[in-house]
Short mmCIF file of C-alpha atoms and ligand atoms in Angstrom, two decimals:
data_model
loop_
_atom_site.label_atom_id
_atom_site.label_comp_id
_atom_site.label_asym_id
_atom_site.label_seq_id
_atom_site.Cartn_x
_atom_site.Cartn_y
_atom_site.Cartn_z
CA MET A 1 -100.18 17.42 -17.81
CA PRO A 2 -99.09 19.30 -14.69
CA ARG A 3 -95.38 19.61 -14.01
CA LEU A 4 -94.51 17.71 -10.84
CA TYR A 5 -92.95 19.65 -7.99
CA ASP A 6 -89.48 18.50 -6.96
CA LYS A 7 -90.35 16.31 -4.00
CA GLN A 8 -93.28 14.74 -5.85
CA HIS A 9 -91.05 13.97 -8.81
CA ALA A 10 -88.20 12.61 -6.68
CA ALA A 11 -90.56 10.21 -4.92
CA ILE A 12 -92.52 8.95 -7.89
CA PHE A 13 -89.73 8.83 -10.45
CA ASP A 14 -87.25 7.26 -8.03
CA PRO A 15 -85.27 4.62 -9.98
CA ALA A 16 -85.92 1.88 -7.39
CA ARG A 17 -88.21 -0.87 -8.58
CA TYR A 18 -90.52 -0.65 -5.57
CA CYS A 19 -91.28 2.77 -4.19
CA VAL A 20 -93.38 3.09 -1.10
CA ILE A 21 -94.66 6.63 -0.77
CA GLU A 22 -96.36 7.65 2.44
CA ALA A 23 -97.91 10.98 1.80
CA SER A 24 -100.58 13.13 3.27
CA THR A 25 -103.82 13.95 1.59
CA LYS A 26 -103.85 16.18 -1.52
CA THR A 27 -100.12 16.15 -2.06
CA GLY A 28 -100.47 14.91 -5.63
CA LYS A 29 -99.92 11.18 -5.20
CA THR A 30 -102.67 10.14 -7.57
CA VAL A 31 -101.97 12.69 -10.29
CA GLY A 32 -98.22 12.12 -10.06
CA CYS A 33 -98.58 8.38 -10.39
CA ILE A 34 -101.04 8.61 -13.27
CA ILE A 35 -98.37 10.61 -15.08
CA TRP A 36 -95.71 8.06 -14.15
CA LEU A 37 -97.83 5.14 -15.39
CA VAL A 38 -98.81 6.74 -18.67
CA GLU A 39 -95.21 7.75 -19.32
CA LYS A 40 -94.09 4.16 -18.75
CA ALA A 41 -96.76 2.89 -21.10
CA TRP A 42 -95.97 5.58 -23.64
CA ASN A 43 -92.19 5.12 -23.63
CA GLU A 44 -91.85 1.39 -23.11
CA GLY A 45 -95.24 -0.03 -24.11
CA GLN A 46 -95.75 -2.66 -26.79
CA PRO A 47 -98.89 -4.12 -28.31
CA GLU A 48 -100.86 -5.98 -25.63
CA SER A 49 -98.56 -5.00 -22.77
CA HIS A 50 -100.57 -4.30 -19.64
CA TYR A 51 -100.20 -1.49 -17.13
CA TRP A 52 -102.26 -1.57 -13.95
CA TRP A 53 -103.80 0.98 -11.67
CA ILE A 54 -105.20 -0.59 -8.49
CA ALA A 55 -107.38 1.18 -5.93
CA PRO A 56 -109.08 -0.30 -2.83
CA VAL A 57 -112.42 -0.57 -4.63
CA TYR A 58 -113.35 -0.46 -8.27
CA ALA A 59 -115.25 2.84 -8.04
CA GLN A 60 -112.08 4.55 -6.83
CA ALA A 61 -110.04 3.10 -9.68
CA ALA A 62 -112.69 4.45 -12.05
CA ILE A 63 -112.04 7.98 -10.74
CA ALA A 64 -108.38 7.66 -11.70
CA TYR A 65 -109.50 6.31 -15.09
CA ARG A 66 -111.57 9.44 -15.69
CA ARG A 67 -108.69 11.65 -14.55
CA LEU A 68 -106.35 9.99 -17.03
CA LYS A 69 -108.93 10.38 -19.79
CA SER A 70 -109.38 14.04 -19.08
CA MET A 71 -105.60 14.60 -19.08
CA LEU A 72 -105.27 12.80 -22.41
CA SER A 73 -108.30 14.62 -23.86
CA SER A 74 -106.83 17.99 -23.05
CA SER A 75 -103.70 17.27 -25.10
CA ASP A 76 -105.25 15.05 -27.77
CA PRO A 77 -109.02 15.60 -27.91
CA HIS A 78 -109.37 13.79 -31.23
CA HIS A 79 -107.97 10.50 -30.02
CA HIS A 80 -105.09 10.28 -32.49
CA SER A 81 -102.88 8.63 -29.90
CA TRP A 82 -105.29 6.85 -27.58
CA THR A 83 -108.67 5.17 -27.25
CA SER A 84 -110.68 4.15 -24.22
CA ASN A 85 -113.12 1.41 -23.31
CA GLU A 86 -115.82 2.51 -20.87
CA THR A 87 -117.10 -0.93 -19.95
CA GLU A 88 -113.65 -2.31 -19.20
CA THR A 89 -112.29 1.02 -17.87
CA ASN A 90 -109.05 0.86 -19.80
CA VAL A 91 -107.10 3.15 -22.06
CA THR A 92 -105.12 1.90 -25.06
CA LEU A 93 -102.28 3.99 -26.42
CA VAL A 94 -101.33 4.13 -30.07
CA ASN A 95 -98.34 1.84 -29.40
CA GLY A 96 -100.74 -0.87 -28.21
CA ALA A 97 -99.99 -0.57 -24.49
CA ARG A 98 -103.11 -0.84 -22.34
CA ILE A 99 -103.69 0.79 -18.97
CA TRP A 100 -106.25 -0.96 -16.79
CA PHE A 101 -108.05 0.40 -13.72
CA LYS A 102 -109.03 -2.24 -11.19
CA GLY A 103 -110.30 -2.66 -7.63
CA ALA A 104 -108.42 -4.56 -4.93
CA ASP A 105 -111.67 -5.66 -3.34
CA ARG A 106 -111.66 -8.84 -5.42
CA PRO A 107 -108.05 -10.04 -5.26
CA ASP A 108 -108.87 -13.25 -7.12
CA THR A 109 -109.44 -11.18 -10.27
CA LEU A 110 -105.91 -9.77 -10.04
CA PHE A 111 -103.94 -12.89 -10.85
CA GLY A 112 -102.75 -14.23 -14.14
CA GLU A 113 -101.62 -11.25 -16.22
CA ASP A 114 -98.10 -10.07 -17.03
CA VAL A 115 -97.92 -6.46 -15.91
CA TYR A 116 -95.21 -4.03 -17.06
CA ALA A 117 -95.72 -1.31 -14.45
CA GLY A 118 -98.24 -0.88 -11.67
CA VAL A 119 -99.56 1.59 -9.13
CA ILE A 120 -101.33 0.61 -5.93
CA ASP A 121 -103.22 3.71 -4.84
CA GLU A 122 -104.41 4.13 -1.24
CA ALA A 123 -102.39 1.02 -0.43
CA THR A 124 -103.10 1.17 3.32
CA ARG A 125 -106.73 0.46 2.47
CA CYS A 126 -106.05 -2.32 -0.02
CA LYS A 127 -106.29 -5.92 1.07
CA GLU A 128 -103.02 -7.71 1.64
CA GLU A 129 -104.11 -10.51 -0.73
CA ALA A 130 -104.37 -7.90 -3.46
CA TRP A 131 -100.75 -6.99 -2.87
CA HIS A 132 -99.74 -10.66 -3.14
CA ALA A 133 -101.69 -10.97 -6.37
CA ILE A 134 -100.15 -7.85 -7.89
CA ARG A 135 -96.70 -8.95 -6.84
CA SER A 136 -97.25 -12.17 -8.79
CA THR A 137 -98.14 -10.25 -11.97
CA VAL A 138 -94.76 -8.51 -12.12
CA THR A 139 -92.64 -11.59 -11.48
CA ALA A 140 -92.05 -12.50 -15.10
CA THR A 141 -91.70 -8.89 -16.26
CA LYS A 142 -89.61 -7.66 -13.28
CA ALA A 143 -91.74 -4.57 -13.56
CA PRO A 144 -91.68 -1.54 -11.24
CA LEU A 145 -94.45 -0.75 -8.75
CA ARG A 146 -95.51 2.40 -6.95
CA ILE A 147 -97.22 1.83 -3.62
CA ILE A 148 -98.81 5.08 -2.51
CA GLY A 149 -101.28 6.29 0.04
CA ASN A 150 -102.17 8.15 3.16
CA VAL A 151 -100.94 6.53 6.32
CA LYS A 152 -103.55 4.68 8.31
CA GLY A 153 -102.44 3.22 11.63
CA ARG A 154 -99.73 0.62 11.78
CA LYS A 155 -101.65 -2.55 11.21
CA ASN A 156 -101.48 -2.90 7.48
CA TRP A 157 -99.13 -4.40 4.93
CA ALA A 158 -98.29 -1.04 3.35
CA TYR A 159 -97.08 0.35 6.68
CA GLN A 160 -94.91 -2.73 7.11
CA MET A 161 -93.55 -2.43 3.56
CA ALA A 162 -92.71 1.21 4.23
CA ARG A 163 -90.75 0.27 7.34
CA ARG A 164 -88.85 -2.37 5.40
CA ALA A 165 -88.12 0.05 2.56
CA GLU A 166 -87.01 2.67 5.07
CA THR A 167 -84.24 0.48 6.51
CA GLY A 168 -82.35 0.74 3.23
CA ASP A 169 -81.56 -2.98 3.41
CA HIS A 170 -83.27 -3.69 0.10
CA PRO A 171 -81.58 -1.99 -2.86
CA ASN A 172 -84.65 -2.35 -5.07
CA MET A 173 -86.96 -0.65 -2.55
CA SER A 174 -87.16 2.97 -1.64
CA HIS A 175 -89.26 4.95 0.76
CA HIS A 176 -90.49 8.52 0.49
CA LYS A 177 -92.62 10.70 2.69
CA ILE A 178 -94.46 13.80 1.54
CA ASP A 179 -96.47 15.88 3.98
CA ALA A 180 -98.88 18.75 3.53
CA TYR A 181 -96.16 21.34 4.10
CA ASP A 182 -94.17 19.83 1.22
CA ALA A 183 -97.25 20.27 -0.96
CA VAL A 184 -97.46 23.91 0.18
CA ALA A 185 -93.82 24.37 -0.80
CA GLY A 186 -94.64 22.68 -4.12
CA GLY A 187 -97.38 25.24 -4.71
CA ILE A 188 -100.40 22.93 -4.82
CA LEU A 189 -101.83 23.48 -1.32
CA ASP A 190 -102.64 26.61 0.67
CA ILE A 191 -101.09 26.97 4.07
CA GLU A 192 -104.38 28.44 5.38
CA GLU A 193 -106.14 25.22 4.48
CA ILE A 194 -103.72 23.24 6.60
CA GLU A 195 -103.92 25.61 9.54
CA ASP A 196 -107.69 25.36 9.39
CA ALA A 197 -107.55 21.56 9.40
CA LYS A 198 -105.21 21.70 12.39
CA GLN A 199 -107.74 23.76 14.33
CA THR A 200 -110.72 21.63 13.46
CA LEU A 201 -109.50 18.04 13.42
CA PRO A 202 -108.52 15.84 16.38
CA GLU A 203 -104.74 15.85 16.70
CA ALA A 204 -104.23 12.18 15.81
CA VAL A 205 -106.36 12.56 12.68
CA PHE A 206 -104.54 15.73 11.63
CA ARG A 207 -101.19 14.00 12.10
CA GLU A 208 -102.23 11.08 9.93
CA LEU A 209 -103.88 13.05 7.18
CA TYR A 210 -101.62 16.10 6.95
CA LEU A 211 -98.30 15.00 8.39
CA ALA A 212 -98.37 11.36 7.24
CA GLU A 213 -97.71 10.15 10.77
CA PRO A 214 -99.64 7.00 11.66
CA SER A 215 -101.80 7.06 14.77
CA ASP A 216 -101.23 4.82 17.73
CA ASP A 217 -103.92 2.31 16.91
CA GLY A 218 -101.87 -0.77 17.66
CA HIS A 219 -101.52 -2.20 21.09
CA ASN A 220 -98.05 -0.93 21.73
CA PRO A 221 -96.91 -1.97 25.22
CA PHE A 222 -94.28 0.77 25.51
CA GLY A 223 -96.23 3.85 24.43
CA LEU A 224 -95.21 5.73 21.32
CA THR A 225 -94.63 9.05 23.05
CA HIS A 226 -92.35 7.35 25.57
CA ILE A 227 -90.38 5.68 22.78
CA GLN A 228 -89.98 9.07 21.12
CA ALA A 229 -88.81 10.54 24.42
CA CYS A 230 -86.02 7.94 24.56
CA LYS A 231 -84.72 8.86 21.11
CA THR A 232 -81.33 10.50 20.91
CA GLN A 233 -79.39 11.96 18.00
CA HIS A 234 -75.96 10.49 18.50
CA GLN A 235 -74.32 7.25 19.42
CA PRO A 236 -72.43 7.81 22.69
CA THR A 237 -68.72 7.01 22.90
CA THR A 238 -69.01 5.33 26.30
CA GLU A 239 -68.40 1.60 26.88
CA ALA A 240 -71.26 -0.84 27.33
CA THR A 241 -72.00 -1.99 30.86
CA TRP A 242 -74.61 -4.59 29.85
CA PHE A 243 -75.37 -6.48 26.67
CA GLY A 244 -78.33 -8.40 25.30
CA VAL A 245 -78.31 -10.51 22.15
CA ASP A 246 -81.06 -12.12 20.13
CA LEU A 247 -79.88 -14.98 17.95
CA ALA A 248 -81.29 -15.49 14.46
CA LYS A 249 -83.60 -18.46 14.22
CA HIS A 250 -84.55 -18.88 10.58
CA ARG A 251 -84.52 -15.94 8.21
CA ASP A 252 -84.23 -13.16 10.76
CA PHE A 253 -81.22 -11.32 12.10
CA CYS A 254 -78.82 -11.59 15.00
CA TRP A 255 -78.97 -8.40 16.96
CA LEU A 256 -76.57 -7.37 19.71
CA VAL A 257 -77.29 -4.31 21.83
CA GLY A 258 -75.27 -2.79 24.64
CA VAL A 259 -76.05 0.04 27.04
CA ASP A 260 -73.73 2.06 29.23
CA ASP A 261 -74.18 2.62 32.97
CA LYS A 262 -76.58 5.51 32.22
CA MET A 263 -78.67 3.17 30.03
CA ALA A 264 -77.73 4.92 26.79
CA LEU A 265 -77.46 2.58 23.84
CA THR A 266 -73.80 2.26 22.86
CA VAL A 267 -73.95 -0.69 20.47
CA SER A 268 -76.71 -1.83 18.12
CA ASP A 269 -75.27 -4.39 15.75
CA ARG A 270 -77.50 -6.39 13.41
CA TRP A 271 -76.26 -9.02 10.98
CA GLN A 272 -76.86 -12.37 9.32
CA SER A 273 -74.19 -15.06 9.20
CA ASP A 274 -73.48 -18.64 10.26
CA TRP A 275 -73.28 -19.64 13.93
CA GLN A 276 -69.51 -19.72 14.04
CA ALA A 277 -69.07 -16.20 12.67
CA SER A 278 -71.94 -14.95 14.84
CA THR A 279 -70.38 -16.43 17.96
CA GLN A 280 -67.08 -14.76 17.19
CA ARG A 281 -68.75 -11.44 16.51
CA ILE A 282 -70.58 -11.53 19.83
CA VAL A 283 -67.61 -12.70 21.90
CA ASP A 284 -65.35 -10.05 20.35
CA GLN A 285 -67.71 -7.23 21.21
CA VAL A 286 -68.88 -8.40 24.60
CA GLN A 287 -65.48 -9.33 26.06
CA SER A 288 -66.00 -9.61 29.82
CA THR A 289 -69.12 -7.44 30.08
CA PRO A 290 -72.29 -9.13 31.40
CA CYS A 291 -74.48 -10.30 28.54
CA LEU A 292 -77.79 -12.13 28.34
CA ALA A 293 -78.29 -14.16 25.16
CA ASP A 294 -81.46 -15.73 23.84
CA SER A 295 -80.93 -19.47 24.25
CA THR A 296 -84.35 -20.58 23.09
CA GLY A 297 -84.38 -23.69 20.90
CA VAL A 298 -81.51 -23.83 18.40
CA GLY A 299 -79.73 -21.06 20.30
CA ASP A 300 -79.10 -23.24 23.34
CA PRO A 301 -75.90 -25.06 22.22
CA VAL A 302 -74.60 -21.83 20.69
CA VAL A 303 -75.02 -19.94 23.95
CA GLU A 304 -73.46 -22.83 25.85
CA GLY A 305 -70.43 -22.57 23.56
CA MET A 306 -70.14 -18.84 24.16
CA HIS A 307 -70.60 -19.31 27.89
CA ARG A 308 -67.63 -21.69 27.93
CA MET A 309 -65.49 -19.03 26.28
CA ARG A 310 -66.93 -16.15 28.32
CA PRO A 311 -68.80 -17.06 31.52
CA ASN A 312 -70.27 -13.57 31.55
CA ILE A 313 -72.42 -14.55 28.52
CA GLU A 314 -75.47 -16.26 29.97
CA GLY A 315 -78.50 -17.76 28.31
CA PHE A 316 -82.13 -16.83 28.69
CA THR A 317 -84.96 -19.03 27.46
CA PHE A 318 -88.02 -17.34 26.01
CA THR A 319 -91.36 -18.75 27.03
CA PRO A 320 -94.59 -16.76 26.70
CA ARG A 321 -94.33 -16.00 30.42
CA SER A 322 -90.64 -15.11 30.52
CA LYS A 323 -91.01 -12.98 27.38
CA GLN A 324 -93.87 -11.08 28.96
CA GLN A 325 -91.80 -10.50 32.10
CA ILE A 326 -88.78 -9.07 30.32
CA MET A 327 -90.94 -7.00 27.97
CA GLU A 328 -92.65 -5.48 30.99
CA GLY A 329 -89.21 -4.72 32.41
CA LEU A 330 -88.32 -3.01 29.15
CA ALA A 331 -91.62 -1.10 29.21
CA VAL A 332 -90.79 0.27 32.66
CA ALA A 333 -87.36 1.44 31.46
CA ILE A 334 -88.91 3.12 28.40
CA GLN A 335 -91.77 4.71 30.32
CA HIS A 336 -89.34 6.16 32.85
CA HIS A 337 -87.31 7.49 29.89
CA GLU A 338 -84.25 5.72 31.28
CA LEU A 339 -83.02 4.55 27.89
CA GLY A 340 -81.24 6.60 25.25
CA LEU A 341 -81.80 5.18 21.78
CA TYR A 342 -79.84 6.47 18.81
CA ASP A 343 -80.68 3.63 16.42
CA GLU A 344 -83.66 4.39 14.16
CA ARG A 345 -84.09 0.71 13.24
CA LEU A 346 -84.50 -0.21 16.86
CA VAL A 347 -86.92 2.65 17.43
CA ASN A 348 -88.97 1.39 14.46
CA GLU A 349 -89.17 -2.10 15.89
CA LEU A 350 -90.21 -0.76 19.28
CA GLU A 351 -92.91 1.35 17.65
CA SER A 352 -94.45 -1.52 15.74
CA PHE A 353 -94.15 -4.07 18.54
CA GLU A 354 -97.50 -4.99 20.04
CA TYR A 355 -99.35 -7.13 22.47
CA GLU A 356 -102.39 -9.11 21.59
CA PHE A 357 -104.94 -10.95 23.61
CA THR A 358 -104.92 -14.70 23.15
CA ARG A 359 -107.99 -16.88 22.97
CA THR A 360 -107.36 -18.08 26.51
CA GLY A 361 -107.37 -14.54 27.88
CA GLY A 362 -103.58 -14.19 28.15
CA VAL A 363 -101.38 -11.55 26.59
CA ARG A 364 -98.87 -12.30 23.89
CA TYR A 365 -96.01 -9.96 23.06
CA THR A 366 -94.92 -10.03 19.44
CA ALA A 367 -94.09 -8.18 16.25
CA PRO A 368 -96.94 -7.73 13.75
CA GLU A 369 -97.11 -10.33 11.02
CA GLY A 370 -94.27 -10.00 8.53
CA MET A 371 -92.10 -7.91 10.85
CA ASN A 372 -89.34 -8.82 13.27
CA ASP A 373 -88.72 -8.18 16.93
CA ASP A 374 -85.06 -9.22 17.16
CA GLY A 375 -83.98 -5.76 18.27
CA VAL A 376 -86.76 -5.47 20.84
CA CYS A 377 -85.84 -8.87 22.29
CA ALA A 378 -82.15 -7.97 22.42
CA LEU A 379 -82.93 -4.70 24.18
CA ALA A 380 -85.27 -6.42 26.64
CA LEU A 381 -82.53 -8.95 27.41
CA CYS A 382 -80.07 -6.11 27.91
CA VAL A 383 -82.37 -4.34 30.39
CA HIS A 384 -83.00 -7.66 32.15
CA CYS A 385 -79.24 -8.16 32.33
CA ARG A 386 -78.98 -4.79 34.07
CA ASN A 387 -81.63 -5.88 36.57
CA LEU A 388 -79.82 -9.15 37.25
CA ARG A 389 -76.27 -7.82 37.31
CA PRO A 390 -76.49 -4.38 38.89
CA VAL A 391 -73.44 -2.30 39.54
CA SER A 392 -73.30 -0.98 43.09
CA PHE A 393 -70.80 1.71 43.96
CA GLY A 394 -68.98 0.93 40.74
CA VAL A 395 -68.28 -2.64 41.87
CA ARG A 396 -69.98 -5.58 40.33
CA VAL A 397 -70.46 -8.70 42.41
CA ILE A 398 -70.99 -11.54 40.03
CA ASP A 399 -71.71 -15.15 40.67
CA TYR A 400 -72.29 -16.54 37.23
CA ALA A 401 -74.93 -19.18 36.78
CA PRO A 402 -74.73 -22.09 34.35
CA ALA A 403 -75.14 -21.21 30.69
CA THR A 404 -78.92 -21.19 30.56
CA MET A 405 -81.29 -19.66 33.03
CA ASN A 406 -84.97 -20.32 32.81
CA GLU A 407 -87.59 -18.57 34.85
CA GLU A 408 -89.85 -21.59 34.64
CA ASP A 409 -87.37 -23.68 36.63
CA ASP A 410 -87.43 -21.62 39.81
CA ASP A 411 -87.11 -24.53 42.18
CA ASP A 412 -84.20 -26.47 40.74
CA GLY A 413 -81.66 -23.96 41.94
CA VAL A 414 -80.70 -22.63 38.52
CA TRP A 415 -82.37 -19.24 38.78
N1 ADP B 501 -97.60 18.99 -9.72
C1 ADP B 501 -98.84 19.48 -9.65
N2 ADP B 501 -99.12 20.67 -10.19
C2 ADP B 501 -100.35 21.19 -10.13
N3 ADP B 501 -101.40 20.59 -9.55
C3 ADP B 501 -101.20 19.40 -8.98
C4 ADP B 501 -99.91 18.76 -9.01
N4 ADP B 501 -100.02 17.59 -8.35
C5 ADP B 501 -101.30 17.48 -7.96
N5 ADP B 501 -102.01 18.57 -8.31
C6 ADP B 501 -103.42 18.81 -7.99
O1 ADP B 501 -103.59 18.72 -6.59
C7 ADP B 501 -104.81 18.09 -6.25
C8 ADP B 501 -104.55 16.86 -5.40
O2 ADP B 501 -103.87 15.88 -6.16
P1 ADP B 501 -104.10 14.33 -5.97
O3 ADP B 501 -103.20 13.64 -6.91
O4 ADP B 501 -105.54 13.99 -6.03
O5 ADP B 501 -103.58 14.18 -4.48
P2 ADP B 501 -103.59 12.88 -3.52
O6 ADP B 501 -103.79 11.68 -4.37
O7 ADP B 501 -102.25 12.94 -2.87
O8 ADP B 501 -104.67 13.13 -2.53
C9 ADP B 501 -105.48 17.75 -7.58
O9 ADP B 501 -106.41 18.75 -7.87
C10 ADP B 501 -104.34 17.75 -8.56
O10 ADP B 501 -104.77 18.06 -9.87
MG1 MG B 502 -105.25 10.20 -4.28
#
């Protein structure tokens, strides 16, 4: 079996239970993971313990099956330590462990087994239901999984998993990225091959396939190049001039952001706690600086409480229309490269945020399924706060409104 190059080994043999590996084409994902799976089966396998290899369709899984067989044949051609079953496409090792090769195209066939280690190859092309099914097979065994593939746009569960793994918030998840230049350094790809691809392929395709950078296929309202242009390396030491805060509704996070008078992000604080602790945390950081807080639904009494303590903390109610308005305000600030964003988590949320067309012909601004937009909302509130509470000649003239403002109620004097 080939010896894995350092970066390939570090990604695939990472101790985390779930490893999401976004890698470009021909960097050795498949071979590396075949080795990982057979080693698991070899070292830890017991009679009748199952190990799974999943590819988007069965025919692709069968290719990996043949690659495993040829690797095993080269070291043990006489089948002392393994046997295979052509009709079921599985390999059984002498310790009784069995490695199965299956397609994700029929997720209903993927339930019901206890699996001791699994690989999901070309995960961006596998159905999300297949992922749910495979996840269920490792519940009892607490088994490790490798989720590998080329990147393919942003609208797929594997992309979303990768973003979650990348935050570092989940100790049992890790994220790795391997691009074509890493494979060159690892000695398995020729640099000329990559340069040729760069000349001949459209840029977006080259970036996906060789640099493992997803293309802009979502409906991102801000523009990915503009978001990138707003990125900065360091958190500035200046004080915030405006704040925006999104309050956690159910499982998601509270997120407080502040920008200075040059619109550089100075604070990006994300946490989960009860209302009382959250209120304190916001009040302590905001002090007397203008702040717009999301007062939609359960947030309303909380914002009212904060407003009593600090009149400069005002509420904002999200409706589809008001959300669209403040997101468009944020889009203008991003497209004019006004903002400076040091926080990678916030940049990630901005990049995956999207608009979709509703059945009635309207536009809805939202995070893709399974992802959050707390940071985007907080930032949009912050920019809206700047628009409402401008500083002119260094002097702020403030006439604070009642706790909650609502754009829908134009004519009752609140706005
Ligand atoms: N560590 C390695 N040493 C030598 N050859 C390797 C190594 N890893 C992969 N290869 C070879 O590189 C080619 C691409 O590997 P593959 O696993 O198919 O890549 P991917 O799945 O990322 O497209 C294959 O021919 C494979 O045998
Ligand atoms: Mg492959």
